[in-house]
PDB file of C-alpha atoms in Angstrom:
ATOM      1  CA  UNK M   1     -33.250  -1.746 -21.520  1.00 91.00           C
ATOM      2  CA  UNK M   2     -32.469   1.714 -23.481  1.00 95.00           C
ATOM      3  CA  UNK M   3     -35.628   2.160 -26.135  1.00 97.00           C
ATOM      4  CA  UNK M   4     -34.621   3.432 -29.534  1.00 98.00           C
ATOM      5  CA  UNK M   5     -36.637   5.325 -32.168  1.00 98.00           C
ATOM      6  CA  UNK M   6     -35.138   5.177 -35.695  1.00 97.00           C
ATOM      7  CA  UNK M   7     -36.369   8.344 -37.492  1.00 96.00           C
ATOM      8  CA  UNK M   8     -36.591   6.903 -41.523  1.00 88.00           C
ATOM      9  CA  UNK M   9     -38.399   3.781 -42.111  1.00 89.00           C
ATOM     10  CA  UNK M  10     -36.434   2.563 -44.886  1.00 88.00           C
ATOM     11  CA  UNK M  11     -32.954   4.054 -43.769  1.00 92.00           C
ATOM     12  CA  UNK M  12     -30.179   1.100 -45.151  1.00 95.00           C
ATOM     13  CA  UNK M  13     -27.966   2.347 -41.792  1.00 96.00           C
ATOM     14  CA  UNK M  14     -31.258   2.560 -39.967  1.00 96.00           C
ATOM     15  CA  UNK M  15     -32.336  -0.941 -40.586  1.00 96.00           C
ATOM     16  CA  UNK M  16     -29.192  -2.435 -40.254  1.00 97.00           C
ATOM     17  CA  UNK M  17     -28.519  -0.729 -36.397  1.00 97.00           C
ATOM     18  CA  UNK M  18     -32.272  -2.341 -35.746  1.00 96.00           C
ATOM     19  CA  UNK M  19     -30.488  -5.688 -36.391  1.00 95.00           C
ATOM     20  CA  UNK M  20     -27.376  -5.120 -34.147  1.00 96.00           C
ATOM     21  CA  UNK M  21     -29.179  -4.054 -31.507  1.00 96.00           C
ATOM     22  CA  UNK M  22     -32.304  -6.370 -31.579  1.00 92.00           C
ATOM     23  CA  UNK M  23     -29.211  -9.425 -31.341  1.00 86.00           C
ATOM     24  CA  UNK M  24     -27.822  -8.068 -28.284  1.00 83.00           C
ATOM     25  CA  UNK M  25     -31.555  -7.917 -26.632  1.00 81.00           C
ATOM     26  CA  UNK M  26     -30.962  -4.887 -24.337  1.00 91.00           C
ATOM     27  CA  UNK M  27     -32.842  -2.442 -26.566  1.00 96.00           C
ATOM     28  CA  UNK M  28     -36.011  -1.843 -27.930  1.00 96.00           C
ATOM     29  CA  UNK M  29     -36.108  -0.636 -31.308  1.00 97.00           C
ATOM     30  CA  UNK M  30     -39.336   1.632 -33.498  1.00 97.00           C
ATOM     31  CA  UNK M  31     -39.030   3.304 -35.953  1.00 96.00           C
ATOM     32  CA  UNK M  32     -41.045   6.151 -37.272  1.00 95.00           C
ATOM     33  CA  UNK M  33     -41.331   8.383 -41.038  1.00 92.00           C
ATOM     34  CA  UNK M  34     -41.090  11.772 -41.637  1.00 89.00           C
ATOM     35  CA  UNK M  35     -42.763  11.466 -45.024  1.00 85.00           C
ATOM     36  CA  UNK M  36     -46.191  12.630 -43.839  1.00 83.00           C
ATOM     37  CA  UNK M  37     -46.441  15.165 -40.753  1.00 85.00           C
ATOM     38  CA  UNK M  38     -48.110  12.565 -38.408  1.00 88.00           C
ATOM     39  CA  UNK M  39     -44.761  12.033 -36.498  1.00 92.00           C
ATOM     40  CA  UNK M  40     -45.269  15.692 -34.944  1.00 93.00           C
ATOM     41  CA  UNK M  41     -48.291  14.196 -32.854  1.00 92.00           C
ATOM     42  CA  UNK M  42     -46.476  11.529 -31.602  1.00 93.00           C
ATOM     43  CA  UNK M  43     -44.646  11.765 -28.567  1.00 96.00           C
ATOM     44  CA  UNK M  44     -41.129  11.282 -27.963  1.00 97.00           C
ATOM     45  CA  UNK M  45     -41.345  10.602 -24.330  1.00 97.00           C
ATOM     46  CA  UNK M  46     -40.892   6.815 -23.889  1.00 97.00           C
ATOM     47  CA  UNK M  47     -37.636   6.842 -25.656  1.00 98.00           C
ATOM     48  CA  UNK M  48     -34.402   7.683 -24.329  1.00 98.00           C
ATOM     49  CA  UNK M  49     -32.509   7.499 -28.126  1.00 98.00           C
ATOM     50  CA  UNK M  50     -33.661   9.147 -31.102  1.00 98.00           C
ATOM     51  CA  UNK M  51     -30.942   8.041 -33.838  1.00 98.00           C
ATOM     52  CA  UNK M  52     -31.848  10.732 -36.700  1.00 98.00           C
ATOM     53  CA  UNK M  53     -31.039   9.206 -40.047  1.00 96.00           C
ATOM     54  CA  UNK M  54     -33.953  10.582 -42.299  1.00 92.00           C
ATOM     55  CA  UNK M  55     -33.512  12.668 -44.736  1.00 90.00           C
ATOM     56  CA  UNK M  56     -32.168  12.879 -48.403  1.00 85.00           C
ATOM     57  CA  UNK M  57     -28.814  10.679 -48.659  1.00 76.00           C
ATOM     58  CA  UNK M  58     -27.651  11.390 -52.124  1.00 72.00           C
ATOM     59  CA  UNK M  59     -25.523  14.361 -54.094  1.00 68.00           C
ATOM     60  CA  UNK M  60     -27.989  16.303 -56.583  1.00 71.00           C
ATOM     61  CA  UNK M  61     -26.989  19.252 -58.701  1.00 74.00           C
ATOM     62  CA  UNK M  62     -30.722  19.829 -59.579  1.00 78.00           C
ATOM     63  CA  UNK M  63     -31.426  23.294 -58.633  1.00 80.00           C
ATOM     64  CA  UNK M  64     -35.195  22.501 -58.260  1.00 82.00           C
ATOM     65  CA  UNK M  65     -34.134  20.207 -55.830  1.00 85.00           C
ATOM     66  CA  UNK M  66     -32.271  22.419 -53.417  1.00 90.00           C
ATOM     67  CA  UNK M  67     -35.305  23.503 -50.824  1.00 93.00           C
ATOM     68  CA  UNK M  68     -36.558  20.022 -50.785  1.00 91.00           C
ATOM     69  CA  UNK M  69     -32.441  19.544 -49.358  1.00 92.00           C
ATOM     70  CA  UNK M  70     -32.852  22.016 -47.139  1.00 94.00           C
ATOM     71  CA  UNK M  71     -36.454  21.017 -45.648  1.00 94.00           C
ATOM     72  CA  UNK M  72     -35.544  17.624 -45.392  1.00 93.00           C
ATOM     73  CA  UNK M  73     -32.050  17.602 -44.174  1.00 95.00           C
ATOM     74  CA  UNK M  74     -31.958  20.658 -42.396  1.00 96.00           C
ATOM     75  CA  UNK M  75     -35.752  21.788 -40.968  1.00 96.00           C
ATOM     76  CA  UNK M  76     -36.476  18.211 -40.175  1.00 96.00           C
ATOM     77  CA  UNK M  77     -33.561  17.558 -38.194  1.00 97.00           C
ATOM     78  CA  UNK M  78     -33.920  20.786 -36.259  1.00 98.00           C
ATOM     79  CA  UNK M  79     -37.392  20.041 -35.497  1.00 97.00           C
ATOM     80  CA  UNK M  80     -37.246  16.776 -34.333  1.00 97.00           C
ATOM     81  CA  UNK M  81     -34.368  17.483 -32.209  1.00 98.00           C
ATOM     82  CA  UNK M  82     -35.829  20.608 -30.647  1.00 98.00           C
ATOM     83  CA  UNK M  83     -39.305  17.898 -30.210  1.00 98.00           C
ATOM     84  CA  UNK M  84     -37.064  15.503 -28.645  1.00 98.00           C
ATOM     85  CA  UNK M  85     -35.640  17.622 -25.915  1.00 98.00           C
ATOM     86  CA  UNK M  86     -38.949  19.165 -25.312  1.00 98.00           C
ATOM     87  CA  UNK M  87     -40.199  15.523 -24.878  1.00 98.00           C
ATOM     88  CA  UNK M  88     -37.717  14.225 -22.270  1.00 98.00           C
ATOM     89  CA  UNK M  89     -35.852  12.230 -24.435  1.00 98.00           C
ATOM     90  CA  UNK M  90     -31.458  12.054 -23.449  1.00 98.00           C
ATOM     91  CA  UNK M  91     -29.876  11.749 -26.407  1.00 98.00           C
ATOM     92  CA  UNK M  92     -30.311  12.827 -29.969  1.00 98.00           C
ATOM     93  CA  UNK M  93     -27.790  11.213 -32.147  1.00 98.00           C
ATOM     94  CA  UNK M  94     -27.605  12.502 -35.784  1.00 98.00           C
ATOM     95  CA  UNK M  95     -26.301  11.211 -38.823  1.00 97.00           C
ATOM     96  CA  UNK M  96     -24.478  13.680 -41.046  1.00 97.00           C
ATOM     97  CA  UNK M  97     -21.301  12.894 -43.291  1.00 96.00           C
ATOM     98  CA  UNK M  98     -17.780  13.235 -44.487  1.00 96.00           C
ATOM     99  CA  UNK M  99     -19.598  15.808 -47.138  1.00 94.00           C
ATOM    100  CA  UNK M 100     -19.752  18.846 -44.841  1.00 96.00           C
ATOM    101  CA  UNK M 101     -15.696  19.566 -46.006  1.00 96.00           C
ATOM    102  CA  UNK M 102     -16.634  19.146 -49.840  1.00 93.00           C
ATOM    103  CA  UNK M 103     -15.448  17.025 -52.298  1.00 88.00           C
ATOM    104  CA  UNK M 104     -12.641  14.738 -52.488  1.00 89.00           C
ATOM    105  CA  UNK M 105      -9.493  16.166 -54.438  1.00 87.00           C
ATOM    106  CA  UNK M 106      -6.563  15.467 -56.871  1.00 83.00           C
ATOM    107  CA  UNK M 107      -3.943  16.089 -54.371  1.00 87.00           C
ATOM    108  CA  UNK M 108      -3.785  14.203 -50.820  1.00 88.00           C
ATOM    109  CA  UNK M 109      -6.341  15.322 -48.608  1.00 91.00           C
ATOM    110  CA  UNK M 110      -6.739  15.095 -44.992  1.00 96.00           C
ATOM    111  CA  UNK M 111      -9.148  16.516 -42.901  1.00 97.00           C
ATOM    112  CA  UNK M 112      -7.976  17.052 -39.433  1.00 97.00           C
ATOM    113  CA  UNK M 113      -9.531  18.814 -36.129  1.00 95.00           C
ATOM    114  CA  UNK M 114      -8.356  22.145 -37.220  1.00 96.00           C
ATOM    115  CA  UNK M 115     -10.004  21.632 -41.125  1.00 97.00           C
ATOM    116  CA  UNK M 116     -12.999  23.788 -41.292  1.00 97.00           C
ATOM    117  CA  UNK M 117     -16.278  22.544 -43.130  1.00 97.00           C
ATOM    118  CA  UNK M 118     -16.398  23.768 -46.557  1.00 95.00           C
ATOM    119  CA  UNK M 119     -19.877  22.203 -48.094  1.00 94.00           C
ATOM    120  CA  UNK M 120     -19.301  22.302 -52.617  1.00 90.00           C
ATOM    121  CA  UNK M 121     -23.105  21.446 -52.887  1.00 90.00           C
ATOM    122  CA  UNK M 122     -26.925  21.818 -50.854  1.00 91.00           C
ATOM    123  CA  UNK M 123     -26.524  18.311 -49.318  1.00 91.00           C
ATOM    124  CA  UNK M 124     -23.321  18.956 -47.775  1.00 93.00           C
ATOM    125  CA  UNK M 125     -24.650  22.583 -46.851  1.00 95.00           C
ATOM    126  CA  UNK M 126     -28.033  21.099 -45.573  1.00 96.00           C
ATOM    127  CA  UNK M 127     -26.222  18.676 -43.372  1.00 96.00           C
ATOM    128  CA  UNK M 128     -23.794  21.511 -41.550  1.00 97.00           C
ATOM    129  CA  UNK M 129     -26.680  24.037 -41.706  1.00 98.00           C
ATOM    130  CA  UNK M 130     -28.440  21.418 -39.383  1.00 98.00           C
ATOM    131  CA  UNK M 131     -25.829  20.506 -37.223  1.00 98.00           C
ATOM    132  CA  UNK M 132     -25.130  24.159 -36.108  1.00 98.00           C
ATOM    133  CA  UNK M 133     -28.871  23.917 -35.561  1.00 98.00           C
ATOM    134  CA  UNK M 134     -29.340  21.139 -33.090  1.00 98.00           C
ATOM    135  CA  UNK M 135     -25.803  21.673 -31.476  1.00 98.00           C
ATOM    136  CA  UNK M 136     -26.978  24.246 -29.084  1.00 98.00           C
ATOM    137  CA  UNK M 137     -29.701  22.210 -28.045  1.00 98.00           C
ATOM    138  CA  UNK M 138     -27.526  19.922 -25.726  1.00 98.00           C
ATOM    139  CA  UNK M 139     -26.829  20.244 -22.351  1.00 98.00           C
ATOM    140  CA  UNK M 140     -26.266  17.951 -19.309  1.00 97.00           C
ATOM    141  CA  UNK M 141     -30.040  16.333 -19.614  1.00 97.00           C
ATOM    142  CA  UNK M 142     -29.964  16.644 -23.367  1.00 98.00           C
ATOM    143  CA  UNK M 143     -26.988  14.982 -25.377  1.00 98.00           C
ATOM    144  CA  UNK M 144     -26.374  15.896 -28.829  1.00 98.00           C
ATOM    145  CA  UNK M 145     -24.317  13.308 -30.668  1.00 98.00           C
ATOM    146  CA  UNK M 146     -22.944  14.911 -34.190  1.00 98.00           C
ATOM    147  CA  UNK M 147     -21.505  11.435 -36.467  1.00 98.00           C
ATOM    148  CA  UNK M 148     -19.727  12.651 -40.091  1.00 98.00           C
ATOM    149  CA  UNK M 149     -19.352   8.947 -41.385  1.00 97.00           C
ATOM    150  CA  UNK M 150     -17.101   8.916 -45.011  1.00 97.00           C
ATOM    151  CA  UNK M 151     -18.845   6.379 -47.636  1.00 95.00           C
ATOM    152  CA  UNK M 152     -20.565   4.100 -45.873  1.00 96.00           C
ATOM    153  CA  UNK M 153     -20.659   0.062 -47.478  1.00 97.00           C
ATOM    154  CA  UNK M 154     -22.048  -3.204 -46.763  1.00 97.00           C
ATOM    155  CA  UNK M 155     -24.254  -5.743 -48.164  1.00 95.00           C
ATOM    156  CA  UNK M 156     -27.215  -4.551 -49.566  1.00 93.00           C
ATOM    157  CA  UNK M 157     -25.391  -0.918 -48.970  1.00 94.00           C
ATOM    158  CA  UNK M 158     -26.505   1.364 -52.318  1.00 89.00           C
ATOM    159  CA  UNK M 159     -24.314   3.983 -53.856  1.00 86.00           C
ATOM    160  CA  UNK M 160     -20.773   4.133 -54.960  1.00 89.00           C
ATOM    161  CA  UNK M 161     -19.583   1.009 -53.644  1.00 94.00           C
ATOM    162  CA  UNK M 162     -21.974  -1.672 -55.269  1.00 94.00           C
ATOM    163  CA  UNK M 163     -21.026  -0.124 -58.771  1.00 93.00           C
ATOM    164  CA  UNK M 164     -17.731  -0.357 -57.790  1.00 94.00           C
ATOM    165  CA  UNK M 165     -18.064  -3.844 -56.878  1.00 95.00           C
ATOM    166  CA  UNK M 166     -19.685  -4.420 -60.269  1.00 94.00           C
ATOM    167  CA  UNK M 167     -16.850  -2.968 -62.073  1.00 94.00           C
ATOM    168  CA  UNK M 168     -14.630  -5.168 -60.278  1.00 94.00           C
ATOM    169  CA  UNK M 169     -16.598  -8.866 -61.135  1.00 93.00           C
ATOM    170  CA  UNK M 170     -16.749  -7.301 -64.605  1.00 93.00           C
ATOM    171  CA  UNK M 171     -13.786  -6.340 -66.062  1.00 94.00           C
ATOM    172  CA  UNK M 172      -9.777  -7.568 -66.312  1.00 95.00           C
ATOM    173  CA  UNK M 173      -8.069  -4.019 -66.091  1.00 96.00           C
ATOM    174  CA  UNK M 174      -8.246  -1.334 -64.095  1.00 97.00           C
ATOM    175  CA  UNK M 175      -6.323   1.871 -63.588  1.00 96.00           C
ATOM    176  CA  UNK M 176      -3.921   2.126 -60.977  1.00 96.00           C
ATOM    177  CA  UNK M 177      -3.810   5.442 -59.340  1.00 95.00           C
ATOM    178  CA  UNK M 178      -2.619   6.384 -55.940  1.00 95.00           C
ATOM    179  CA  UNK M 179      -5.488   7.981 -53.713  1.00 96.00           C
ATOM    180  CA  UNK M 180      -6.499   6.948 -50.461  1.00 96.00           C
ATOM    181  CA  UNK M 181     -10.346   6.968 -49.255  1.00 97.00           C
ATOM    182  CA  UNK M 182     -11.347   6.808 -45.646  1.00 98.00           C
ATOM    183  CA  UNK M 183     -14.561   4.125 -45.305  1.00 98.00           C
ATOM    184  CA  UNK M 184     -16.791   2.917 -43.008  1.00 98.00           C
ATOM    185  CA  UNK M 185     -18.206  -0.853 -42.808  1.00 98.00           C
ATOM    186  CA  UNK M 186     -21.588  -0.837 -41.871  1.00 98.00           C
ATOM    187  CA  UNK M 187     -21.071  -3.197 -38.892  1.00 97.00           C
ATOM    188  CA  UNK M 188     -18.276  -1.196 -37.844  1.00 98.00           C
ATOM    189  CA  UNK M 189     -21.031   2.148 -38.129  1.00 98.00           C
ATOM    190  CA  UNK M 190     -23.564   0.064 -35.995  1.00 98.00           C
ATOM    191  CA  UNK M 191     -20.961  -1.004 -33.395  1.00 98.00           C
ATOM    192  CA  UNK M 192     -19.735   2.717 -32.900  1.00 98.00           C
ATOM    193  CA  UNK M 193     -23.746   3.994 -32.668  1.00 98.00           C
ATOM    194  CA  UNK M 194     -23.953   1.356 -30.166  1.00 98.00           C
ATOM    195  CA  UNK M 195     -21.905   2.365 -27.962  1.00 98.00           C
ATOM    196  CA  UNK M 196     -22.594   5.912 -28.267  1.00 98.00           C
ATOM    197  CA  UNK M 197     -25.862   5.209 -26.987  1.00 98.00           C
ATOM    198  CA  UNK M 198     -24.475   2.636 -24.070  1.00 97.00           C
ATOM    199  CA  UNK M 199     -22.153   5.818 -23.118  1.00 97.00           C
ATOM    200  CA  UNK M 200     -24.636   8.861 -23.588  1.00 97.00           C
ATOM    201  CA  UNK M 201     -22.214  10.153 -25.961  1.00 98.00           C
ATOM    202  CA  UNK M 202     -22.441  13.921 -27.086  1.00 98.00           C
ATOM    203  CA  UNK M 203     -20.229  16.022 -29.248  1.00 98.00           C
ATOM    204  CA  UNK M 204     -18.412  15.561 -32.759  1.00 98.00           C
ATOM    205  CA  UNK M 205     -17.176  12.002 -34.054  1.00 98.00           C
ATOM    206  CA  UNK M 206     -15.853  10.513 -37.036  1.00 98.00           C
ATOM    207  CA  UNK M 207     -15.821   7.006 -37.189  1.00 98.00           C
ATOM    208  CA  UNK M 208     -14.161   5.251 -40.010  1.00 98.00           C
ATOM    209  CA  UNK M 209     -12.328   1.655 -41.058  1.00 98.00           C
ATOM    210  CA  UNK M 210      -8.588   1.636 -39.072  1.00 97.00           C
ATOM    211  CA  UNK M 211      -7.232   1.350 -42.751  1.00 97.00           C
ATOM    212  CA  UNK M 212      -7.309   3.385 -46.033  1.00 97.00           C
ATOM    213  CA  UNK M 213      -8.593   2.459 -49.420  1.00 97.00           C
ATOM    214  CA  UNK M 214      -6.505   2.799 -52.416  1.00 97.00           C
ATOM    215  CA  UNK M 215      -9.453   2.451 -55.689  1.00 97.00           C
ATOM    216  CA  UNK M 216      -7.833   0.291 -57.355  1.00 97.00           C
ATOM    217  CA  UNK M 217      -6.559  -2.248 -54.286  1.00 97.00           C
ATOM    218  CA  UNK M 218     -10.122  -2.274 -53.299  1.00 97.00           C
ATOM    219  CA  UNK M 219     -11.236  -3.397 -57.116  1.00 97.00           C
ATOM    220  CA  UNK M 220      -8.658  -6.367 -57.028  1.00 96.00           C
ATOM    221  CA  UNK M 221      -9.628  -6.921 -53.256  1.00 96.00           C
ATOM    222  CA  UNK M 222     -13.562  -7.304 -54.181  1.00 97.00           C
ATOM    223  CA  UNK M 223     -12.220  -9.286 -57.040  1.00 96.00           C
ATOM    224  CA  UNK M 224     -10.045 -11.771 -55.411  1.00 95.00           C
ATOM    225  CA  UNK M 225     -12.759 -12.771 -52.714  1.00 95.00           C
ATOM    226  CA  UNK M 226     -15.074 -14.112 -55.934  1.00 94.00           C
ATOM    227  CA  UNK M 227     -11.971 -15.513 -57.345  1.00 94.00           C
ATOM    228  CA  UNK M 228     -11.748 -13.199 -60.337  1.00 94.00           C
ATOM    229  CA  UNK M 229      -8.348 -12.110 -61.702  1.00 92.00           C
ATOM    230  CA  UNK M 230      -8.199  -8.389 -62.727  1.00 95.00           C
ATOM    231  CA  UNK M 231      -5.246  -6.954 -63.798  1.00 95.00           C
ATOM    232  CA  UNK M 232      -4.231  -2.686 -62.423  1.00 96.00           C
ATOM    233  CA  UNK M 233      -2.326  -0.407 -64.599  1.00 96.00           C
ATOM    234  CA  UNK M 234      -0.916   2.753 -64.527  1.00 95.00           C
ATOM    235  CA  UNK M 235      -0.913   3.320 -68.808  1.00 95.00           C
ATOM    236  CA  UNK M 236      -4.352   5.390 -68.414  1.00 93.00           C
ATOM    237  CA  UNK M 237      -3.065   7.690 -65.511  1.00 94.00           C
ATOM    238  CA  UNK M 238      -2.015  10.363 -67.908  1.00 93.00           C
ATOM    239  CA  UNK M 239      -5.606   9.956 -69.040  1.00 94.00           C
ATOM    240  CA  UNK M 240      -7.821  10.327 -65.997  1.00 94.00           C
ATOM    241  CA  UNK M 241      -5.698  12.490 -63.300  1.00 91.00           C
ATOM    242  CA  UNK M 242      -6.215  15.913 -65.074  1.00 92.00           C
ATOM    243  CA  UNK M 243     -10.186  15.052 -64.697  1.00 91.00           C
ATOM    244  CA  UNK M 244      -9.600  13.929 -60.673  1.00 90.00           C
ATOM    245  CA  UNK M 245     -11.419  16.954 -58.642  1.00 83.00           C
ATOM    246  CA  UNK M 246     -13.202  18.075 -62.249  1.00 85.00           C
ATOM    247  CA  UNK M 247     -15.518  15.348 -63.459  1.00 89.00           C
ATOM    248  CA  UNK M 248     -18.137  14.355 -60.892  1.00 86.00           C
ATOM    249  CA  UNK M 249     -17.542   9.937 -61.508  1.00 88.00           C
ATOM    250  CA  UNK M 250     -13.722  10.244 -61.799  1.00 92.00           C
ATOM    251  CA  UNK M 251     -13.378  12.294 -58.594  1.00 91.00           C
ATOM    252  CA  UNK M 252     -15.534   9.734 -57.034  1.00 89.00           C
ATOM    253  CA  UNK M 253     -14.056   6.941 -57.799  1.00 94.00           C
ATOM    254  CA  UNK M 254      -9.761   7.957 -57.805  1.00 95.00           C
ATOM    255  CA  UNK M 255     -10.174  11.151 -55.647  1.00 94.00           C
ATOM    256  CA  UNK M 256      -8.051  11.699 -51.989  1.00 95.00           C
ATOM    257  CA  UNK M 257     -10.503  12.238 -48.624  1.00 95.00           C
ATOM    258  CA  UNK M 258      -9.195  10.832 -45.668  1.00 97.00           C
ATOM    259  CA  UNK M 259      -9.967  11.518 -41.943  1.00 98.00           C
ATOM    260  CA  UNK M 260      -6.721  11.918 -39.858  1.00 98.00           C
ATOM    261  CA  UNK M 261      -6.778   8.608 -37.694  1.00 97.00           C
ATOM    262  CA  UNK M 262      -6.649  10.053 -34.598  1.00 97.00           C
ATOM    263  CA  UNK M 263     -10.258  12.143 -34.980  1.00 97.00           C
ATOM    264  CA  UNK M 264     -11.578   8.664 -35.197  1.00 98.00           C
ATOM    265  CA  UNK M 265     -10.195   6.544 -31.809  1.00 97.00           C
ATOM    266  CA  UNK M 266     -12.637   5.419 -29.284  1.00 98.00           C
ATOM    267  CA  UNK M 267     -12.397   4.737 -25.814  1.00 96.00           C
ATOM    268  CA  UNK M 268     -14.015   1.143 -26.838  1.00 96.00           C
ATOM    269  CA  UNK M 269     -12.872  -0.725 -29.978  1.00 97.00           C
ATOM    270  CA  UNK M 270     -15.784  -0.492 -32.435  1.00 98.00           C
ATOM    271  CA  UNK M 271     -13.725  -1.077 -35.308  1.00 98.00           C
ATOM    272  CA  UNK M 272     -14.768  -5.395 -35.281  1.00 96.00           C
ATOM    273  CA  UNK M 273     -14.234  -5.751 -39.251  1.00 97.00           C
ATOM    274  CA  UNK M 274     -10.955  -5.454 -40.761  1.00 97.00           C
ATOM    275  CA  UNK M 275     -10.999  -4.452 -44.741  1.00 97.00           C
ATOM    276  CA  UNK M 276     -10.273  -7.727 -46.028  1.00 96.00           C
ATOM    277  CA  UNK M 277     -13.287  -8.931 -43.434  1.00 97.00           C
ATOM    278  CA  UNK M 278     -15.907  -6.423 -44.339  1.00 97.00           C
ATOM    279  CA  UNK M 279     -15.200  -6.897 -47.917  1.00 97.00           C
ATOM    280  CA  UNK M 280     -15.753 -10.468 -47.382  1.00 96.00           C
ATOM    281  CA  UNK M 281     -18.723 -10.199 -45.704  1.00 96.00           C
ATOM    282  CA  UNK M 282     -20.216  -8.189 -48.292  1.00 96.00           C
ATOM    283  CA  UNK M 283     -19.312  -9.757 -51.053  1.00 95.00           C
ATOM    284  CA  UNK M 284     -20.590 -13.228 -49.468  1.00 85.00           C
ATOM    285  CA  UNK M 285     -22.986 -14.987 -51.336  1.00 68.00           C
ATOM    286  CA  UNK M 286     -23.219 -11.762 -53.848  1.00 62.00           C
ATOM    287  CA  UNK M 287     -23.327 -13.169 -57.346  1.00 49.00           C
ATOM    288  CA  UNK M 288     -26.116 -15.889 -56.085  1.00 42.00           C
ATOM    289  CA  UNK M 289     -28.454 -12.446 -55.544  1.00 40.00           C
ATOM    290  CA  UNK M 290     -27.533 -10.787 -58.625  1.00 39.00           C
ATOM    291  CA  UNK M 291     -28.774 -13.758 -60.500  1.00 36.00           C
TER     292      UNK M 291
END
């Protein structure tokens, strides 16, 4: 049985990889918070995971905010990691994100294995500042497992997505723009951290769905499963695609960042959730809750 500690008590990824492995029953699962300093006292030693997923998940601008991004994100990770190899543990597996290369663009934009990180804010920066810290930690005894996930959804997922998904019960019309998005279901996440751990992974990965997402065939997608008719259009494009890569929500929502497929094959299929399956799945029973 491999023993897992969860670093962030209230992690969405974190609590939903406690589920998929707690179903399999061949791993123990704790968890542990890093908002007070007790976790230094405790020792690492009867685990042989630590998945690292605390630490500040969304994009702020504030600059008061920026060495509370950098303590958290960065110092933490380093810490623990350093903590962890001091305590015997084998593998350290860390979440960071698609946001180490910057924002998504206007133009098409694919990141391959020769595209060099290129943070645009201190989250991004935090993240790759902590990677290059915990990366020389690993050795033979030690693995260090580096995951850049793009925008991670599911049900009960926050962010972009759910107010995407809003949009998409909500209204008839929506602009029709061509961009492509690389995501990540969050079953599809918790498979591929599985079997990281079942294969003492270490090094670089980038998991992500097998297929792109165009904004607006996602919006009629999330529409169609609760039976909503909305209606895409290309008579605002003149509108919004001088403001793609300039205006914070438009770039979100109609802005290119895809992985190159290939960075993201595994020697196991993790990918168990199509699109049109994950979409289902997390729309499922959604308006009933919203109620």
């Amino acid at each position: 049985m491999k023993k897992v500690l969860i670093t962030g008590v209230n992690s969405y990824i974190g609590l939903s990889l406690e589920n998929w492995l707690t179903d399999k029953l061949e791993y123990q699962v704790d968890f542990i918070s890093f908002k007070e300093d007790s976790w230094r006292e405790k020792s690492f030693s009867e685990y042989d995971v630590i998945f690292h997923v605390a630490g500040i998940a969304h994009v702020s601008r504030d600059p008061k905010l920026e060495s509370l991004y950098y303590k958290v994100n960065r110092d933490y990770t380093i810490e623990s990691a350093k903590k962890a190899k001091s305590d015997g543990v084998k593998q350290f597996i860390f979440m960071s994100s698609i946001i180490v290369y910057g924002e998504s663009m206007a133009d098409e934009r694919i990141i391959d294995i020769n595209t060099v990180p290129k943070p645009s804010n201190f989250y991004g920066d935090s993240k790759l500042q902590a990677e290059e810290g915990i990366t020389p930690l690993g050795n033979d005894k030690f693995k260090v497992a580096i995951v850049r996930p793009p925008m991670i959804y599911g049900k009960g997922s926050k962010g972009n997505y759910p107010k995407l998904a809003k949009v998409a019960r909500m209204i008839p019309i929506f602009p029709e723009i061509n961009n492509q998005r690389s995501m990540l279901h969050i079953e599809n996440l918790c498979e591929f951290i599985r079997l990281l751990i079942d294969n003492e992974e270490s090094g670089l990965f980038f998991p992500q769905n097998e297929e792109y997402v165009q904004t607006s065939e996602l919006v009629k997608l999330i529409a169609q499963v609760h039976q909503k008719k909305i209606i895409t259009t290309k008579m605002f494009n003149k509108i919004i695609k001088p403001f793609i890569g300039k205006v914070d929500i438009i770039n979100k929502v109609f802005g290119n960042l895809v992985y190159d497929k290939s960075l993201s094959h595994y020697k196991t299929n993790y990918r168990i959730r199509s699109l049109r399956e994950s979409i289902e799945a997390t729309e499922k029973n959604q308006e009933r809750s919203l109620k």
